[in-house]
Amino acid sequence: MENGAGGEEEYTRDGSVDLRGNPVLRSRRGGWRACSFIVVYELFERMAYYGIASNLVIYLTEKLHQGTVEAANNVTNWSGTVFITPLIGAVVADAYLGRYWTFVAGSAVYLMGMLLLTLAVSVPALKPPACDGVAVGAACPRASALQLGVYFGGLYIIALGHGGTKPNISTIGADQFDDFHPPEKLQKLSFFNWWMFTIFLGILFSTTVLVYLQDNVSWTVGYGIPTLGLMISVVVFLAGTPLYRHKVPQGSPLATMGRVIAAAVWKCRVPVPADSKELHELELEHYTSRRGFRMDTTSSMAFLNKAAVKSAAGGSAARLPGWTLCTVTQVEETKQIVKLVPLLATMVVPCTLVAQAGTLFVKQGVTLDRHIGKFHVPPASLGAFVTASMLVCIVLYDRFLVPAVRRRTKNPRGITLLQRISLGMLLQIVTMVVTSVVESQRLSYARRHGLVATGGGPAPADFLPPAAVRADGRRRRVPGGGPDRVLLRPGAGEHEEPRHGDVADGVWRREPAEQRHPHPGGARHRREGGAVGDEQPQRLAARLLLRVPRHPRRGEPAGVRRAQLQVLVPRRVDGDDRRRHGRSAGTARVSSEAAPMAA
């Protein structure tokens, strides 16, 4: 009953109920008060999800020792599963459990997956050995079947739980606003803008703070915080249960759409009557009792109207199975969904671009000089620039653009959803054009300096000639040093320890400081070929592979001078080892070679 009519409070008019199926009062449930719990949940949940997803390719390559292609493939396979499972969760919620209970069940599964992942990165037995003690040129130890099973098992349990939470949390938020109440309907339009703001705020925290902790503190801390955040988010959501409005499950729209299409195909030879009133439809009271809408038939996609024809050719209804008779409203709802298919098809290419942000772009970020003063930016944190720009744009759009455009267009949204999507795709086109131009310039620079074959980029190390780098990997002054650019591992700083595989990639490797000069003679003694006793460690002190652009001499093609500096420290060897390597224990040597490369 309306306020003021008998002084009683007003019930919602969109069919909202509580968990027991009773109608709810507008003043006691729903609205922004209930949505505050849902928004806080989404903040922590997005922090947890992107705390795993943002740096996943780095963990697979550096900790599980997978190649870049294999790791990127695993990341995209998992991401694809994460986006497919919500289809299953949506069907379960709409047809069986309802949104609330499907969400609660999905949250429990989600939390189990996060706990399993945290154990996988924390327990030493569930991680392969590190590459620090592996000899140069040797492969890193591969993860065992158990280690891969536990880690990927946690990932795909998260994907399964995500299928129960993701399609329902946003719709639960939308259910808190009554479409039949104009003020709440207007609030609902603003809700989704601030919903996206919360999502990007959680992503920003993940791609900055959590990624930094994973790269510089420990993966245990970097995974433990998102797991704790997810626990907090579930508790917050459950705390708001007395304030939520709920919708009764009314069947899956996908099942209805499939039924309409199948019925239309089954009755493909049945003519559609000229009078649309002869098509099958229920009474208006049926829809009003369920707080639904009855739709009138349209001429678009007229073939689907056959699903609402009451009788077959000749007027005999007995020849038609019962499932082939659909209502006009079901047919029109199916038409609306089918009309979205071309729009969804246009989203394929933009989604493929987004997929690169978590794989290729992160690995490319490793090759960049990411130092800001003394601070070293993690590669996965580069995505924070995208998130920050989205946060700013959402505020500007909701608080300034929409009110200004609304006065002109008289549209509550400011601009239509189709116009908004078109504008976003136009901006993506501009972004990709700029990206293409920048990448073309980068490749052109690499070709001019003969760097394409090396797979590296011109990351500035120092304006020093090759001899300016000592055997221990440090710099020293050399008389007459010219402005040649030394190409070290892209992105490697002076104090950064390289990862295993750097030597194999034709770049550089440096040992920890305490293992560089085990002999009192130091690097100088070894460069002169001095013998050292067998009691010294069996380690390779340094190996530098430097490619330096040079001007061609007369009669020589333009190219790159490649200098290879290899210093061997003493080690114990047996007779077989001497014969294999052709030298005795305690020898050391320095070798260099020139290899012209096409510019």
Coordinates of C-alpha atoms in Angstrom, one line a residue:
M1 CA 0.0 0.0 0.0
E2 CA 1.3 3.5 -0.9
N3 CA 2.6 5.9 1.8
G4 CA -0.2 8.2 2.8
A5 CA -2.9 5.7 2.0
G6 CA -3.9 4.5 5.4
G7 CA -0.4 5.5 6.7
E8 CA 1.1 2.1 5.9
E9 CA 4.5 1.6 4.4
E10 CA 4.9 0.8 0.7
Y11 CA 5.8 -2.6 -0.6
T12 CA 8.0 -3.0 -3.7
R13 CA 6.2 -3.5 -7.0
D14 CA 8.8 -5.5 -8.9
G15 CA 8.1 -8.8 -7.2
S16 CA 11.0 -8.6 -4.7
V17 CA 10.8 -11.0 -1.8
D18 CA 12.9 -11.9 1.2
L19 CA 14.6 -15.3 1.5
R20 CA 11.3 -16.8 2.8
G21 CA 9.4 -15.6 -0.2
N22 CA 7.5 -12.8 1.6
P23 CA 7.0 -9.4 0.0
V24 CA 9.4 -6.7 1.3
L25 CA 8.9 -3.2 2.4
R26 CA 10.7 -0.6 0.4
S27 CA 11.9 1.3 3.4
R28 CA 13.4 -1.8 5.1
R29 CA 15.3 -3.5 2.3
G30 CA 17.2 -2.7 -0.8
G31 CA 18.4 0.6 -2.1
W32 CA 21.9 2.0 -1.6
R33 CA 22.0 0.8 2.0
A34 CA 21.9 -2.8 0.9
C35 CA 24.2 -2.1 -2.1
S36 CA 26.9 -0.8 0.2
F37 CA 27.6 -4.4 1.4
I38 CA 27.6 -5.6 -2.2
V39 CA 30.0 -2.9 -3.4
V40 CA 32.4 -3.6 -0.6
Y41 CA 32.3 -7.3 -1.5
E42 CA 33.1 -6.5 -5.1
L43 CA 36.1 -4.3 -4.1
F44 CA 37.8 -7.1 -2.1
E45 CA 36.8 -9.8 -4.6
R46 CA 38.3 -7.9 -7.6
M47 CA 41.4 -7.3 -5.5
A48 CA 41.7 -11.1 -4.9
Y49 CA 41.0 -12.1 -8.5
Y50 CA 43.4 -9.7 -10.1
G51 CA 46.0 -10.3 -7.4
I52 CA 46.3 -13.7 -9.0
A53 CA 45.5 -12.9 -12.6
S54 CA 47.7 -9.8 -13.0
N55 CA 51.0 -11.5 -12.3
L56 CA 50.1 -15.1 -13.3
V57 CA 52.3 -15.2 -16.3
I58 CA 55.3 -14.1 -14.3
Y59 CA 54.8 -16.8 -11.7
L60 CA 54.4 -19.5 -14.4
T61 CA 57.7 -18.5 -16.1
E62 CA 59.9 -17.6 -13.2
K63 CA 58.7 -20.0 -10.5
L64 CA 57.2 -22.9 -12.4
H65 CA 59.9 -22.5 -15.1
Q66 CA 57.5 -22.6 -18.1
G67 CA 58.4 -21.0 -21.4
T68 CA 56.7 -17.7 -22.4
V69 CA 54.5 -19.4 -25.0
E70 CA 53.4 -22.2 -22.7
A71 CA 52.8 -19.8 -19.9
A72 CA 50.7 -17.4 -22.1
N73 CA 48.7 -20.3 -23.4
N74 CA 48.0 -21.6 -19.9
V75 CA 46.9 -18.1 -18.8
T76 CA 44.5 -17.6 -21.7
N77 CA 43.1 -21.1 -21.2
W78 CA 42.4 -20.3 -17.6
S79 CA 41.0 -16.9 -18.4
G80 CA 38.7 -18.4 -21.0
T81 CA 37.4 -20.9 -18.5
V82 CA 36.8 -18.1 -16.0
F83 CA 34.5 -16.4 -18.5
I84 CA 32.7 -19.5 -19.6
T85 CA 31.7 -20.9 -16.2
P86 CA 29.4 -17.9 -15.5
L87 CA 27.1 -19.2 -18.2
I88 CA 26.6 -22.3 -16.1
G89 CA 26.2 -20.3 -12.9
A90 CA 23.6 -18.1 -14.5
V91 CA 21.5 -21.1 -15.6
V92 CA 21.7 -22.6 -12.2
A93 CA 20.6 -19.4 -10.5
D94 CA 17.8 -18.6 -12.9
A95 CA 16.3 -22.1 -13.0
Y96 CA 17.1 -23.7 -9.7
L97 CA 18.8 -22.2 -6.7
G98 CA 18.2 -18.5 -7.2
R99 CA 20.9 -15.8 -7.3
Y100 CA 21.6 -15.6 -3.6
W101 CA 22.2 -19.3 -2.8
T102 CA 24.1 -19.8 -6.1
F103 CA 26.4 -16.9 -5.1
V104 CA 27.0 -18.3 -1.6
A105 CA 27.9 -21.7 -3.0
G106 CA 30.2 -20.2 -5.6
S107 CA 31.9 -18.1 -2.9
A108 CA 32.7 -21.2 -0.8
V109 CA 34.3 -22.9 -3.9
Y110 CA 36.1 -19.7 -4.8
L111 CA 37.6 -19.5 -1.3
M112 CA 38.8 -23.1 -1.4
G113 CA 40.6 -22.4 -4.6
M114 CA 42.3 -19.3 -3.1
L115 CA 43.4 -21.3 -0.1
L116 CA 44.9 -24.1 -2.3
L117 CA 46.8 -21.5 -4.4
T118 CA 48.2 -19.9 -1.3
L119 CA 49.4 -23.3 -0.1
A120 CA 50.9 -24.0 -3.5
V121 CA 53.2 -21.0 -3.4
S122 CA 54.0 -21.4 0.3
V123 CA 54.9 -25.0 0.9
P124 CA 58.4 -25.8 -0.4
A125 CA 57.4 -29.4 -1.5
L126 CA 54.7 -27.9 -3.8
K127 CA 57.2 -25.7 -5.6
P128 CA 60.0 -26.7 -8.0
P129 CA 63.6 -25.8 -6.9
A130 CA 64.8 -22.3 -7.8
C131 CA 67.2 -21.8 -10.7
D132 CA 69.8 -19.9 -8.6
G133 CA 72.2 -22.9 -8.2
V134 CA 71.8 -24.2 -11.8
A135 CA 74.9 -24.3 -14.0
V136 CA 75.0 -21.9 -16.9
G137 CA 73.3 -23.3 -20.0
A138 CA 71.5 -26.0 -18.0
A139 CA 67.7 -26.2 -17.9
C140 CA 65.8 -25.2 -14.8
P141 CA 64.2 -28.1 -12.9
R142 CA 60.7 -28.6 -14.2
A143 CA 57.7 -28.7 -11.9
S144 CA 56.5 -32.2 -11.0
A145 CA 53.0 -33.5 -11.8
L146 CA 52.0 -33.0 -8.2
Q147 CA 53.2 -29.4 -8.1
L148 CA 51.5 -28.6 -11.4
G149 CA 48.3 -30.4 -10.3
V150 CA 48.0 -28.5 -7.0
Y151 CA 48.7 -25.1 -8.5
F152 CA 46.5 -25.5 -11.6
G153 CA 43.9 -27.3 -9.5
G154 CA 43.6 -24.2 -7.4
L155 CA 43.3 -22.0 -10.5
Y156 CA 40.5 -24.0 -12.0
I157 CA 38.7 -24.3 -8.6
I158 CA 38.7 -20.5 -8.6
A159 CA 37.3 -20.5 -12.2
L160 CA 34.5 -22.8 -11.0
G161 CA 33.7 -20.7 -8.0
H162 CA 33.9 -17.6 -10.2
G163 CA 31.1 -19.1 -12.3
G164 CA 28.8 -19.0 -9.3
T165 CA 29.7 -15.5 -8.1
K166 CA 30.3 -13.3 -11.1
P167 CA 27.0 -13.6 -13.0
N168 CA 25.0 -13.1 -9.8
I169 CA 26.6 -10.4 -7.7
S170 CA 25.9 -7.6 -10.2
T171 CA 22.3 -8.8 -10.7
I172 CA 21.8 -9.0 -6.9
G173 CA 22.9 -5.4 -6.8
A174 CA 20.5 -4.5 -9.6
D175 CA 17.7 -6.3 -7.7
Q176 CA 18.0 -3.8 -4.9
F177 CA 16.3 -1.1 -7.0
D178 CA 12.6 -1.2 -8.1
D179 CA 12.1 -0.5 -11.8
F180 CA 8.5 0.5 -11.0
H181 CA 9.7 3.3 -8.7
P182 CA 11.1 6.3 -10.7
P183 CA 13.5 7.5 -8.0
E184 CA 15.0 4.0 -7.5
K185 CA 15.1 3.4 -11.3
L186 CA 17.3 6.5 -11.6
Q187 CA 19.5 5.4 -8.8
K188 CA 19.9 2.1 -10.6
L189 CA 21.4 3.8 -13.6
S190 CA 24.1 5.4 -11.4
F191 CA 24.7 2.2 -9.5
F192 CA 26.4 0.5 -12.4
N193 CA 28.8 3.4 -13.0
W194 CA 29.9 3.3 -9.3
W195 CA 30.0 -0.5 -9.5
M196 CA 32.6 -0.2 -12.2
F197 CA 34.5 2.4 -10.2
T198 CA 34.7 -0.1 -7.3
I199 CA 35.9 -2.8 -9.6
F200 CA 38.7 -0.7 -11.1
L201 CA 39.7 0.5 -7.6
G202 CA 40.2 -3.1 -6.5
I203 CA 42.2 -3.8 -9.8
L204 CA 44.4 -0.8 -9.1
F205 CA 45.3 -2.0 -5.7
S206 CA 46.1 -5.5 -7.1
T207 CA 48.3 -4.2 -10.0
T208 CA 50.3 -1.9 -7.7
V209 CA 50.5 -3.1 -4.1
L210 CA 50.0 -6.8 -4.5
V211 CA 52.1 -7.2 -7.6
Y212 CA 55.0 -5.3 -5.9
L213 CA 54.7 -7.6 -2.8
Q214 CA 54.8 -10.7 -5.1
D215 CA 57.9 -9.5 -7.0
N216 CA 59.8 -8.0 -4.1
V217 CA 58.7 -9.6 -0.8
S218 CA 57.3 -13.1 -1.4
W219 CA 54.6 -14.9 -3.3
T220 CA 53.2 -16.2 0.0
V221 CA 52.4 -12.7 1.1
G222 CA 51.3 -11.7 -2.3
Y223 CA 48.8 -14.6 -2.4
G224 CA 47.9 -14.5 1.3
I225 CA 46.6 -11.0 1.3
P226 CA 44.1 -11.6 -1.6
T227 CA 42.9 -14.8 0.1
L228 CA 42.4 -12.9 3.4
G229 CA 40.6 -10.1 1.4
L230 CA 38.2 -12.7 -0.2
M231 CA 37.4 -14.0 3.3
I232 CA 36.6 -10.5 4.4
S233 CA 34.4 -9.8 1.3
V234 CA 32.3 -13.0 1.9
V235 CA 31.8 -12.1 5.6
V236 CA 30.7 -8.5 4.6
F237 CA 28.3 -9.8 2.0
L238 CA 26.7 -12.3 4.4
A239 CA 26.4 -9.5 7.0
G240 CA 24.1 -7.6 4.6
T241 CA 21.7 -10.5 4.1
P242 CA 18.8 -9.0 6.3
L243 CA 18.8 -6.0 3.9
Y244 CA 18.7 -7.7 0.5
R245 CA 15.8 -8.0 -1.8
H246 CA 15.5 -11.2 -3.8
K247 CA 13.9 -12.4 -7.0
V248 CA 12.1 -15.8 -7.3
P249 CA 13.7 -18.1 -10.0
Q250 CA 11.6 -18.1 -13.1
G251 CA 13.6 -20.3 -15.5
S252 CA 16.6 -19.8 -17.6
P253 CA 16.3 -17.3 -20.5
L254 CA 18.7 -19.5 -22.5
A255 CA 16.4 -22.5 -22.1
T256 CA 13.4 -20.4 -23.2
M257 CA 15.4 -19.1 -26.2
G258 CA 16.3 -22.6 -27.2
R259 CA 12.8 -23.8 -26.9
V260 CA 11.4 -21.0 -29.1
I261 CA 14.0 -21.6 -31.9
A262 CA 13.4 -25.3 -31.8
A263 CA 9.6 -24.8 -31.9
A264 CA 9.9 -22.5 -34.9
V265 CA 12.1 -25.0 -36.8
W266 CA 9.7 -27.8 -35.9
K267 CA 6.7 -25.8 -37.3
C268 CA 8.6 -24.4 -40.3
R269 CA 5.8 -25.3 -42.7
V270 CA 3.0 -23.9 -40.5
P271 CA 1.7 -20.6 -41.9
V272 CA 1.5 -17.6 -39.5
P273 CA -2.0 -16.2 -39.2
A274 CA -2.5 -12.7 -40.5
D275 CA -4.2 -11.6 -37.3
S276 CA -1.6 -11.5 -34.5
K277 CA -4.4 -12.0 -31.9
E278 CA -4.6 -15.6 -33.1
L279 CA -1.1 -16.4 -31.7
H280 CA -0.8 -18.0 -28.3
E281 CA -0.5 -15.6 -25.4
L282 CA -1.4 -15.7 -21.7
E283 CA -3.7 -13.3 -19.8
L284 CA -2.3 -10.0 -18.6
E285 CA -3.0 -11.1 -15.0
H286 CA -0.5 -13.9 -15.3
Y287 CA 2.3 -11.4 -15.9
T288 CA 1.2 -8.8 -13.4
S289 CA 1.0 -11.4 -10.6
R290 CA 4.7 -12.2 -11.3
R291 CA 5.7 -8.6 -11.7
G292 CA 6.5 -9.1 -15.3
F293 CA 5.7 -7.5 -18.7
R294 CA 3.6 -8.8 -21.5
M295 CA 4.9 -8.0 -24.9
D296 CA 3.1 -7.6 -28.2
T297 CA 4.2 -9.3 -31.4
T298 CA 6.4 -7.6 -34.0
S299 CA 7.1 -8.2 -37.6
S300 CA 10.8 -8.5 -37.2
M301 CA 12.2 -12.1 -37.5
A302 CA 8.7 -13.2 -38.5
F303 CA 10.0 -16.8 -38.8
L304 CA 10.2 -17.1 -35.0
N305 CA 6.5 -16.2 -34.8
K306 CA 5.7 -19.7 -35.9
A307 CA 6.6 -20.9 -32.4
A308 CA 3.4 -19.1 -31.1
V309 CA 1.1 -20.6 -33.8
K310 CA -1.6 -22.7 -32.0
S311 CA -2.3 -25.3 -34.6
A312 CA -0.6 -27.0 -37.5
A313 CA -1.7 -26.8 -41.2
G314 CA -5.3 -28.0 -41.5
G315 CA -6.2 -26.8 -38.0
S316 CA -5.2 -30.0 -36.1
A317 CA -3.4 -29.2 -32.9
A318 CA -3.0 -32.8 -31.9
R319 CA -0.2 -33.2 -34.4
L320 CA 2.0 -30.8 -32.5
P321 CA 3.9 -31.7 -29.3
G322 CA 3.1 -29.6 -26.3
W323 CA 6.6 -28.1 -26.0
T324 CA 6.3 -26.5 -29.5
L325 CA 3.6 -24.0 -28.3
C326 CA 5.3 -20.8 -26.9
T327 CA 3.8 -17.5 -25.9
V328 CA 4.2 -14.3 -27.9
T329 CA 6.1 -12.8 -25.0
Q330 CA 8.6 -15.7 -25.0
V331 CA 9.0 -15.2 -28.8
E332 CA 9.7 -11.5 -28.4
E333 CA 12.2 -12.0 -25.6
T334 CA 14.0 -14.4 -27.8
K335 CA 14.1 -11.9 -30.6
Q336 CA 15.7 -9.3 -28.3
I337 CA 18.4 -11.8 -27.3
V338 CA 19.1 -12.7 -30.9
K339 CA 19.4 -9.1 -31.8
L340 CA 22.3 -8.9 -29.4
V341 CA 24.3 -11.6 -31.2
P342 CA 25.8 -9.2 -33.8
L343 CA 26.8 -6.8 -31.0
L344 CA 28.4 -9.7 -29.1
A345 CA 30.3 -10.7 -32.2
T346 CA 31.8 -7.2 -32.5
M347 CA 33.2 -7.7 -29.0
V348 CA 35.5 -10.6 -30.0
V349 CA 38.3 -8.5 -31.3
P350 CA 38.4 -6.1 -28.4
C351 CA 38.4 -9.1 -26.0
T352 CA 41.4 -10.5 -27.8
L353 CA 43.2 -7.2 -27.2
V354 CA 42.3 -7.3 -23.5
A355 CA 43.7 -10.8 -23.3
Q356 CA 47.1 -9.6 -24.3
A357 CA 47.3 -7.2 -21.3
G358 CA 47.8 -10.1 -18.9
T359 CA 50.3 -12.1 -21.0
L360 CA 52.2 -10.5 -23.8
F361 CA 52.2 -7.0 -22.4
V362 CA 53.5 -8.2 -19.0
K363 CA 56.3 -10.1 -20.6
Q364 CA 57.1 -7.1 -22.8
G365 CA 57.2 -5.0 -19.7
V366 CA 60.1 -7.2 -18.4
T367 CA 62.2 -5.8 -21.3
L368 CA 61.6 -2.1 -20.3
D369 CA 63.7 0.1 -18.2
R370 CA 61.2 0.4 -15.4
H371 CA 63.2 2.4 -12.9
I372 CA 61.7 5.6 -11.5
G373 CA 64.6 7.0 -9.5
K374 CA 65.5 4.1 -7.2
F375 CA 62.1 2.5 -7.4
H376 CA 61.8 -0.5 -9.7
V377 CA 58.3 -0.8 -11.2
P378 CA 57.0 -4.4 -11.5
P379 CA 56.1 -5.4 -15.1
A380 CA 52.5 -6.3 -14.2
S381 CA 52.1 -2.8 -12.6
L382 CA 52.1 -1.2 -16.0
G383 CA 48.5 -2.1 -16.3
A384 CA 47.7 0.3 -13.4
F385 CA 47.9 3.2 -15.9
V386 CA 44.8 1.7 -17.7
T387 CA 43.0 1.2 -14.4
A388 CA 43.8 4.7 -13.2
S389 CA 42.5 6.3 -16.4
M390 CA 39.3 4.2 -16.1
L391 CA 38.7 5.5 -12.6
V392 CA 39.1 9.1 -13.7
C393 CA 36.8 8.6 -16.7
I394 CA 34.0 7.0 -14.7
V395 CA 33.9 9.9 -12.3
L396 CA 33.9 12.5 -15.1
Y397 CA 31.3 10.5 -17.1
D398 CA 28.9 10.1 -14.2
R399 CA 29.2 13.5 -12.5
F400 CA 29.8 15.8 -15.4
L401 CA 29.1 14.3 -18.8
V402 CA 25.8 12.5 -18.1
P403 CA 24.1 15.6 -16.4
A404 CA 25.3 17.9 -19.2
V405 CA 24.1 15.6 -22.0
R406 CA 20.9 14.6 -20.2
R407 CA 19.7 18.2 -20.4
R408 CA 20.1 18.1 -24.2
T409 CA 19.0 14.6 -25.1
K410 CA 16.3 14.1 -22.3
N411 CA 17.7 10.6 -21.9
P412 CA 18.2 9.5 -18.2
R413 CA 21.4 7.8 -19.3
G414 CA 22.7 10.9 -21.1
I415 CA 23.5 8.9 -24.2
T416 CA 22.1 5.5 -25.2
L417 CA 24.0 2.3 -24.4
L418 CA 24.7 1.6 -28.1
Q419 CA 26.2 5.1 -28.4
R420 CA 28.3 4.5 -25.3
I421 CA 29.6 1.2 -26.7
S422 CA 30.3 2.8 -30.1
L423 CA 32.3 5.6 -28.5
G424 CA 34.3 3.1 -26.5
M425 CA 35.1 1.1 -29.6
L426 CA 36.1 4.2 -31.5
L427 CA 38.6 5.1 -28.7
Q428 CA 39.9 1.5 -28.9
I429 CA 40.6 2.0 -32.6
V430 CA 42.5 5.3 -31.9
T431 CA 44.5 3.5 -29.2
M432 CA 45.5 0.6 -31.5
V433 CA 46.5 3.1 -34.3
V434 CA 48.8 4.8 -31.8
T435 CA 50.1 1.5 -30.6
S436 CA 50.8 0.4 -34.1
V437 CA 52.7 3.5 -34.9
V438 CA 54.9 3.2 -31.8
E439 CA 55.6 -0.5 -32.4
S440 CA 56.5 0.3 -36.0
Q441 CA 59.0 2.9 -34.8
R442 CA 60.5 0.5 -32.3
L443 CA 60.9 -2.3 -34.9
S444 CA 62.5 0.2 -37.3
Y445 CA 65.0 1.2 -34.7
A446 CA 65.8 -2.4 -34.0
R447 CA 66.3 -3.3 -37.6
R448 CA 68.6 -0.3 -38.2
H449 CA 70.8 -1.5 -35.2
G450 CA 70.7 -5.2 -36.1
L451 CA 68.8 -6.1 -32.9
V452 CA 65.9 -8.1 -34.5
A453 CA 67.8 -11.4 -34.6
T454 CA 68.7 -11.1 -30.9
G455 CA 65.1 -10.7 -29.8
G456 CA 66.2 -7.9 -27.5
G457 CA 65.7 -4.2 -27.5
P458 CA 68.1 -1.3 -27.0
A459 CA 67.8 -0.9 -23.2
P460 CA 70.3 1.7 -22.1
A461 CA 73.0 0.3 -19.7
D462 CA 75.8 2.8 -20.0
F463 CA 77.6 4.8 -22.7
L464 CA 80.7 2.6 -22.4
P465 CA 82.6 0.3 -24.7
P466 CA 82.6 -3.5 -24.0
A467 CA 85.9 -3.3 -22.2
A468 CA 84.3 -1.1 -19.6
V469 CA 82.6 -4.1 -18.0
R470 CA 84.7 -6.1 -15.7
A471 CA 84.6 -9.8 -15.3
D472 CA 82.5 -9.5 -12.2
G473 CA 79.8 -7.7 -14.1
R474 CA 80.6 -4.2 -12.7
R475 CA 81.7 -1.1 -14.6
R476 CA 85.2 0.3 -14.7
R477 CA 86.6 3.4 -16.5
V478 CA 88.6 2.8 -19.7
P479 CA 90.7 5.4 -21.3
G480 CA 89.2 6.6 -24.6
G481 CA 85.8 5.0 -23.9
G482 CA 83.5 6.0 -26.7
P483 CA 79.7 6.4 -26.8
D484 CA 78.9 2.8 -27.8
R485 CA 75.7 1.5 -26.3
V486 CA 76.1 -1.8 -24.4
L487 CA 73.2 -4.1 -24.7
L488 CA 72.6 -5.9 -21.5
R489 CA 69.5 -7.9 -20.6
P490 CA 66.6 -5.5 -21.3
G491 CA 65.4 -4.0 -18.1
A492 CA 68.3 -5.3 -16.0
G493 CA 69.6 -2.8 -13.5
E494 CA 73.2 -2.7 -12.1
H495 CA 72.1 -4.4 -8.9
E496 CA 69.5 -6.8 -10.3
E497 CA 70.3 -10.4 -10.3
P498 CA 69.4 -12.0 -13.6
R499 CA 67.1 -15.0 -13.9
H500 CA 68.2 -18.4 -15.3
G501 CA 68.1 -18.5 -19.1
D502 CA 69.6 -15.0 -19.6
V503 CA 72.9 -16.5 -21.0
A504 CA 71.0 -18.8 -23.3
D505 CA 69.1 -15.8 -24.6
G506 CA 72.5 -14.2 -25.6
V507 CA 72.6 -11.6 -22.9
W508 CA 74.3 -11.7 -19.5
R509 CA 74.6 -13.7 -16.3
R510 CA 76.2 -12.5 -13.0
E511 CA 76.8 -14.5 -9.8
P512 CA 76.0 -13.2 -6.3
A513 CA 78.8 -11.0 -5.0
E514 CA 80.1 -13.5 -2.5
Q515 CA 80.8 -16.0 -5.3
R516 CA 82.4 -13.7 -7.8
H517 CA 86.0 -13.7 -6.5
P518 CA 86.6 -16.8 -4.4
H519 CA 90.4 -16.5 -5.0
P520 CA 92.5 -13.7 -3.6
G521 CA 93.8 -13.0 -7.1
G522 CA 90.3 -11.9 -8.1
A523 CA 89.3 -11.3 -11.7
R524 CA 92.7 -10.1 -12.7
H525 CA 94.4 -13.4 -11.7
R526 CA 91.9 -15.3 -13.8
R527 CA 92.1 -13.1 -16.8
E528 CA 95.8 -13.7 -16.9
G529 CA 95.3 -17.4 -17.0
G530 CA 96.7 -18.1 -13.5
A531 CA 96.0 -21.5 -12.0
V532 CA 94.2 -21.8 -8.8
G533 CA 94.0 -24.8 -6.5
D534 CA 91.3 -27.4 -6.7
E535 CA 89.8 -26.4 -3.4
Q536 CA 88.0 -23.5 -5.0
P537 CA 84.2 -23.6 -5.8
Q538 CA 83.0 -25.0 -9.0
R539 CA 81.3 -21.9 -10.3
L540 CA 81.2 -19.8 -13.4
A541 CA 81.9 -16.3 -12.3
A542 CA 80.6 -14.3 -15.2
R543 CA 79.7 -14.5 -18.9
L544 CA 78.9 -11.3 -20.8
L545 CA 77.6 -11.3 -24.3
L546 CA 77.7 -7.7 -25.6
R547 CA 76.4 -6.6 -28.9
V548 CA 77.5 -3.1 -29.8
P549 CA 76.4 -1.2 -33.0
R550 CA 79.5 -0.2 -35.0
H551 CA 80.3 1.7 -38.1
P552 CA 81.5 -0.6 -40.9
R553 CA 85.1 -0.5 -41.9
R554 CA 86.0 0.0 -45.5
G555 CA 84.8 -3.0 -47.6
E556 CA 82.7 -4.5 -44.8
P557 CA 79.0 -4.5 -44.5
A558 CA 77.2 -2.6 -41.8
G559 CA 76.6 -4.8 -38.7
V560 CA 77.0 -5.3 -35.1
R561 CA 80.2 -6.3 -33.3
R562 CA 79.6 -9.1 -30.8
A563 CA 82.0 -9.4 -28.0
Q564 CA 81.8 -12.4 -25.7
L565 CA 83.6 -12.3 -22.4
Q566 CA 83.8 -15.6 -20.6
V567 CA 85.7 -16.0 -17.3
L568 CA 86.0 -19.5 -15.7
V569 CA 86.8 -19.9 -12.1
P570 CA 88.6 -23.0 -10.8
R571 CA 86.8 -26.2 -10.1
R572 CA 87.4 -29.8 -9.4
V573 CA 87.3 -32.0 -12.5
D574 CA 88.0 -35.7 -13.0
G575 CA 89.6 -37.4 -15.9
D576 CA 86.5 -37.8 -17.9
D577 CA 85.6 -34.1 -17.4
R578 CA 89.1 -33.0 -18.6
R579 CA 88.8 -35.1 -21.7
R580 CA 85.3 -33.8 -22.3
H581 CA 86.2 -30.1 -22.0
G582 CA 89.8 -30.3 -23.2
R583 CA 91.3 -28.4 -20.3
S584 CA 92.5 -29.1 -16.8
A585 CA 91.2 -27.9 -13.6
G586 CA 92.0 -24.4 -12.5
T587 CA 92.3 -22.9 -16.0
A588 CA 90.5 -19.7 -16.9
R589 CA 90.2 -17.9 -20.2
V590 CA 88.8 -14.8 -21.8
S591 CA 87.5 -15.1 -25.3
S592 CA 86.0 -12.6 -27.7
E593 CA 84.7 -12.9 -31.2
A594 CA 83.2 -10.7 -33.9
A595 CA 80.1 -11.6 -35.8
P596 CA 78.8 -9.2 -38.3
M597 CA 75.0 -9.1 -38.5
A598 CA 72.7 -7.6 -41.2
A599 CA 71.4 -4.2 -40.2

